[in-house]
GROMACS .gro file of C-alpha atoms in nm:
model
  245
    1MET     CA    1   0.013   0.034   0.068
    2LEU     CA    2   0.164   0.323  -0.075
    3LEU     CA    3   0.070   0.710  -0.052
    4VAL     CA    4   0.293   0.948  -0.179
    5VAL     CA    5   0.336   1.305  -0.164
    6LEU     CA    6   0.513   1.555  -0.311
    7PHE     CA    7   0.598   1.943  -0.232
    8LEU     CA    8   0.697   2.177  -0.467
    9THR     CA    9   0.789   2.516  -0.387
   10HIS     CA   10   0.980   2.860  -0.576
   11ASN     CA   11   0.644   3.066  -0.601
   12ILE     CA   12   0.520   2.789  -0.867
   13GLY     CA   13   0.219   2.753  -0.692
   14HIS     CA   14   0.187   3.137  -0.657
   15ASN     CA   15   0.203   3.169  -1.039
   16ILE     CA   16  -0.050   2.922  -1.140
   17MET     CA   17  -0.274   3.127  -0.983
   18LYS     CA   18  -0.135   3.443  -1.111
   19ASN     CA   19  -0.078   3.376  -1.428
   20PRO     CA   20  -0.373   3.184  -1.526
   21LEU     CA   21  -0.161   2.848  -1.836
   22HIS     CA   22  -0.323   2.788  -2.081
   23HIS     CA   23  -0.342   2.406  -2.235
   24THR     CA   24  -0.237   2.338  -2.614
   25GLU     CA   25  -0.255   2.007  -2.751
   26ARG     CA   26   0.122   1.955  -2.783
   27GLU     CA   27   0.260   1.778  -2.490
   28VAL     CA   28   0.583   1.777  -2.280
   29GLN     CA   29   0.747   1.485  -2.493
   30PRO     CA   30   1.088   1.308  -2.508
   31GLN     CA   31   1.332   1.439  -2.704
   32ALA     CA   32   1.716   1.487  -2.801
   33ASN     CA   33   1.846   1.844  -2.662
   34SER     CA   34   1.471   2.000  -2.624
   35SER     CA   35   1.378   2.297  -2.360
   36GLU     CA   36   1.060   2.026  -2.305
   37THR     CA   37   1.208   1.702  -2.292
   38PRO     CA   38   1.113   1.521  -1.976
   39LEU     CA   39   1.396   1.634  -1.789
   40ASP     CA   40   1.497   1.955  -1.728
   41GLU     CA   41   1.819   1.923  -1.597
   42ASN     CA   42   1.951   2.183  -1.576
   43ARG     CA   43   1.590   2.284  -1.436
   44LEU     CA   44   1.680   2.034  -1.145
   45GLU     CA   45   2.065   2.017  -1.096
   46GLN     CA   46   1.958   2.439  -1.022
   47GLY     CA   47   1.656   2.388  -0.836
   48TYR     CA   48   1.627   2.349  -0.464
   49HIS     CA   49   1.885   2.232  -0.212
   50ASP     CA   50   1.796   2.152   0.168
   51GLU     CA   51   2.137   2.091   0.327
   52ASP     CA   52   1.916   1.928   0.623
   53GLU     CA   53   2.114   1.632   0.809
   54SER     CA   54   1.841   1.478   1.018
   55GLU     CA   55   1.705   1.117   0.911
   56ILE     CA   56   1.401   1.300   0.754
   57GLY     CA   57   1.593   1.506   0.592
   58ARG     CA   58   1.883   1.246   0.505
   59THR     CA   59   1.532   1.004   0.312
   60MET     CA   60   1.398   1.363   0.147
   61LYS     CA   61   1.773   1.438  -0.027
   62GLU     CA   62   1.780   1.024  -0.119
   63ARG     CA   63   1.472   1.023  -0.288
   64ARG     CA   64   1.523   1.345  -0.478
   65GLU     CA   65   1.834   1.248  -0.618
   66ARG     CA   66   1.664   0.853  -0.709
   67ILE     CA   67   1.418   1.071  -0.878
   68LYS     CA   68   1.683   1.285  -1.064
   69SER     CA   69   1.851   0.881  -1.130
   70VAL     CA   70   1.530   0.784  -1.363
   71CYS     CA   71   1.461   1.058  -1.509
   72LYS     CA   72   1.854   1.051  -1.630
   73LYS     CA   73   1.795   0.679  -1.712
   74TYR     CA   74   1.507   0.629  -1.895
   75GLN     CA   75   1.356   0.974  -1.971
   76PRO     CA   76   0.978   0.878  -1.944
   77TYR     CA   77   0.728   1.085  -2.049
   78ASN     CA   78   0.527   1.344  -1.826
   79ASN     CA   79   0.190   1.397  -1.883
   80VAL     CA   80   0.245   1.736  -1.804
   81ARG     CA   81  -0.115   1.857  -1.883
   82ASN     CA   82  -0.297   1.633  -1.639
   83THR     CA   83  -0.145   1.737  -1.385
   84LEU     CA   84  -0.121   2.082  -1.331
   85THR     CA   85  -0.553   2.009  -1.373
   86PHE     CA   86  -0.653   1.730  -1.239
   87ARG     CA   87  -0.338   1.623  -0.979
   88ASP     CA   88  -0.214   1.972  -0.825
   89TYR     CA   89  -0.334   2.087  -0.518
   90TYR     CA   90  -0.217   2.458  -0.500
   91PHE     CA   91  -0.146   2.605  -0.075
   92HIS     CA   92  -0.242   2.961  -0.190
   93ASN     CA   93  -0.070   3.106   0.190
   94PHE     CA   94   0.189   2.921   0.195
   95ASP     CA   95   0.329   2.928  -0.198
   96ILE     CA   96   0.380   2.566  -0.231
   97THR     CA   97   0.220   2.321  -0.465
   98VAL     CA   98   0.087   1.936  -0.336
   99CYS     CA   99   0.069   1.655  -0.602
  100LEU     CA  100  -0.078   1.328  -0.526
  101ILE     CA  101  -0.027   0.979  -0.635
  102ALA     CA  102  -0.296   0.728  -0.541
  103LYS     CA  103  -0.216   0.441  -0.248
  104ARG     CA  104  -0.182   0.094  -0.529
  105THR     CA  105  -0.416  -0.076  -0.363
  106ALA     CA  106  -0.826  -0.118  -0.420
  107GLY     CA  107  -1.027   0.195  -0.287
  108ALA     CA  108  -1.339   0.243  -0.171
  109SER     CA  109  -1.393   0.255  -0.546
  110TRP     CA  110  -1.485  -0.057  -0.600
  111GLN     CA  111  -1.797  -0.074  -0.389
  112GLN     CA  112  -1.950   0.281  -0.505
  113LEU     CA  113  -1.897   0.113  -0.827
  114ILE     CA  114  -2.150  -0.218  -0.689
  115TYR     CA  115  -2.368   0.027  -0.514
  116SER     CA  116  -2.438   0.231  -0.825
  117PHE     CA  117  -2.439   0.025  -1.140
  118TRP     CA  118  -2.400  -0.322  -1.129
  119VAL     CA  119  -2.695  -0.430  -0.809
  120PRO     CA  120  -2.969  -0.177  -0.922
  121VAL     CA  121  -2.878  -0.395  -1.274
  122LEU     CA  122  -2.928  -0.710  -1.103
  123HIS     CA  123  -3.241  -0.670  -0.860
  124THR     CA  124  -3.396  -0.483  -1.196
  125ASN     CA  125  -3.346  -0.779  -1.384
  126HIS     CA  126  -3.459  -1.008  -1.100
  127MET     CA  127  -3.136  -1.227  -1.115
  128LEU     CA  128  -3.109  -1.186  -0.695
  129PRO     CA  129  -3.257  -1.451  -0.540
  130PRO     CA  130  -3.557  -1.525  -0.280
  131ASP     CA  131  -3.334  -1.593  -0.005
  132PHE     CA  132  -2.956  -1.399  -0.126
  133HIS     CA  133  -3.032  -1.165   0.178
  134GLN     CA  134  -3.003  -1.421   0.388
  135ARG     CA  135  -2.675  -1.491   0.207
  136LEU     CA  136  -2.552  -1.165   0.267
  137GLY     CA  137  -2.618  -1.227   0.678
  138LEU     CA  138  -2.902  -0.968   0.639
  139GLU     CA  139  -3.246  -1.001   0.843
  140LYS     CA  140  -3.442  -0.814   0.569
  141PRO     CA  141  -3.400  -0.892   0.154
  142PHE     CA  142  -3.178  -0.662   0.017
  143ASP     CA  143  -3.221  -0.293  -0.052
  144PRO     CA  144  -3.051  -0.199  -0.398
  145LYS     CA  145  -3.079   0.199  -0.256
  146ILE     CA  146  -2.945   0.076   0.070
  147MET     CA  147  -2.579   0.121   0.150
  148TYR     CA  148  -2.450  -0.130   0.330
  149ASP     CA  149  -2.145  -0.142   0.537
  150VAL     CA  150  -1.829  -0.276   0.323
  151HIS     CA  151  -1.828  -0.624   0.473
  152VAL     CA  152  -2.242  -0.712   0.251
  153TYR     CA  153  -2.045  -0.665  -0.058
  154GLN     CA  154  -1.737  -0.870  -0.005
  155LYS     CA  155  -1.961  -1.042   0.013
  156LEU     CA  156  -2.162  -0.985  -0.259
  157ARG     CA  157  -1.849  -0.961  -0.540
  158ALA     CA  158  -1.747  -1.283  -0.359
  159ILE     CA  159  -2.066  -1.478  -0.398
  160LEU     CA  160  -2.191  -1.305  -0.757
  161MET     CA  161  -1.843  -1.213  -0.922
  162PRO     CA  162  -1.651  -1.377  -1.145
  163LYS     CA  163  -1.306  -1.511  -1.087
  164ILE     CA  164  -1.088  -1.282  -1.297
  165SER     CA  165  -0.745  -1.450  -1.300
  166PHE     CA  166  -0.446  -1.294  -1.265
  167ALA     CA  167  -0.371  -1.258  -1.637
  168GLN     CA  168  -0.695  -1.179  -1.747
  169PHE     CA  169  -0.647  -0.873  -1.508
  170ILE     CA  170  -0.278  -0.801  -1.668
  171ARG     CA  171  -0.473  -0.771  -1.982
  172HIS     CA  172  -0.744  -0.530  -1.866
  173VAL     CA  173  -0.488  -0.289  -1.791
  174VAL     CA  174  -0.273  -0.283  -2.070
  175ALA     CA  175  -0.635  -0.241  -2.234
  176THR     CA  176  -0.709   0.102  -2.073
  177PHE     CA  177  -0.343   0.205  -2.107
  178GLU     CA  178  -0.427   0.146  -2.466
  179ILE     CA  179  -0.785   0.333  -2.483
  180ASN     CA  180  -0.562   0.619  -2.231
  181LYS     CA  181  -0.828   0.539  -1.984
  182ALA     CA  182  -0.594   0.372  -1.723
  183ASP     CA  183  -0.690   0.389  -1.301
  184ALA     CA  184  -0.537   0.549  -1.119
  185HIS     CA  185  -0.448   0.319  -0.822
  186TRP     CA  186  -0.224   0.164  -1.231
  187LYS     CA  187  -0.095   0.473  -1.350
  188ASP     CA  188   0.237   0.513  -1.338
  189TYR     CA  189   0.418   0.857  -1.193
  190THR     CA  190   0.506   1.024  -1.389
  191SER     CA  191   0.136   1.019  -1.575
  192GLU     CA  192   0.069   1.196  -1.268
  193CYS     CA  193   0.275   1.398  -1.130
  194SER     CA  194   0.521   1.466  -1.433
  195PRO     CA  195   0.857   1.397  -1.118
  196CYS     CA  196   1.042   1.464  -1.429
  197TYR     CA  197   0.991   1.761  -1.554
  198PHE     CA  198   0.933   1.885  -1.206
  199ASP     CA  199   1.161   2.003  -0.919
  200TYR     CA  200   0.990   1.849  -0.636
  201GLN     CA  201   1.165   1.975  -0.296
  202TYR     CA  202   0.978   1.652  -0.084
  203VAL     CA  203   0.831   1.385  -0.130
  204THR     CA  204   0.614   1.156   0.180
  205LYS     CA  205   0.564   0.816   0.161
  206LEU     CA  206   0.238   0.701   0.378
  207GLU     CA  207   0.405   0.438   0.545
  208TYR     CA  208   0.578   0.738   0.733
  209MET     CA  209   0.333   1.002   0.665
  210THR     CA  210   0.271   1.128   1.032
  211GLN     CA  211   0.665   1.195   1.136
  212GLU     CA  212   0.737   1.342   0.795
  213LEU     CA  213   0.460   1.565   0.710
  214ASP     CA  214   0.534   1.723   1.001
  215TYR     CA  215   0.835   1.770   0.843
  216VAL     CA  216   0.719   1.925   0.602
  217PHE     CA  217   0.494   2.112   0.749
  218LYS     CA  218   0.791   2.299   0.983
  219LYS     CA  219   0.987   2.349   0.723
  220PHE     CA  220   0.701   2.585   0.582
  221GLY     CA  221   0.574   2.711   0.861
  222ILE     CA  222   0.231   2.535   0.713
  223PRO     CA  223  -0.042   2.431   1.075
  224SER     CA  224  -0.074   2.086   1.142
  225ASP     CA  225  -0.380   2.017   0.985
  226PRO     CA  226  -0.398   2.317   0.678
  227GLU     CA  227  -0.714   2.288   0.491
  228PHE     CA  228  -0.634   2.172   0.128
  229ALA     CA  229  -0.673   2.485  -0.112
  230TYR     CA  230  -0.909   2.420  -0.411
  231ASN     CA  231  -0.809   2.249  -0.654
  232THR     CA  232  -0.790   2.465  -0.923
  233LYS     CA  233  -0.899   2.318  -1.350
  234ARG     CA  234  -0.843   2.522  -1.602
  235SER     CA  235  -0.989   2.383  -1.897
  236THR     CA  236  -0.959   2.633  -2.212
  237LEU     CA  237  -0.556   2.720  -2.123
  238THR     CA  238  -0.251   2.835  -2.397
  239ASP     CA  239   0.111   2.836  -2.338
  240PHE     CA  240   0.071   2.610  -2.042
  241THR     CA  241   0.399   2.549  -1.992
  242SER     CA  242   0.492   2.922  -2.032
  243ASP     CA  243   0.576   2.989  -1.685
  244TYR     CA  244   0.842   2.682  -1.565
  245GLU     CA  245   1.011   2.771  -1.814
   0.00000   0.00000   0.00000
């Protein structure tokens, strides 16, 4: 289970809000000797440097160095448009941009899909046996209009859903990438937060979230219970990379 939070400063958040960015059809493609390569080495080498030698400080530095190393080695494609439009959250008062990467495990989304679509279809087509509620541990007949506890849906899935092999799952994942509709739970990090294009100063992980967020908040002078700024989504923007060059 992994949740990654990336913090970006250098007035980037302020510039985004002050100077509206504009989308074009062009994306940041991996082209050699171009200012629009996925990895701008000058940008990363001249970027933020934290001399903190605490254990967490060293960990943060190691993560940034690993990002640089991987970017230089593989030159991955970075979907900057997606990052700016859907993934970045801006702390207006602290000049910080934050990008979140979902944990790599099943979330509550499947439960919502079952509740919203699958169960109502089964119920409407009389595909649920009369005693089905008893098999789910319910006293009354199953009602698709009710949002039950998660364990009810877990039993329901086990009883009704077909078994899917790992090979079938992999084919499904590949297909979602081919039609550009990959689920956030298995998208690659470069598609989500463009770490080879933006020089993120801090990278925190779910395993040590409490200690690491406390460390980062103190660095930026953020209260321990900050409110995320409204996630500004811009759908009609022109040179959306100009403020970063």
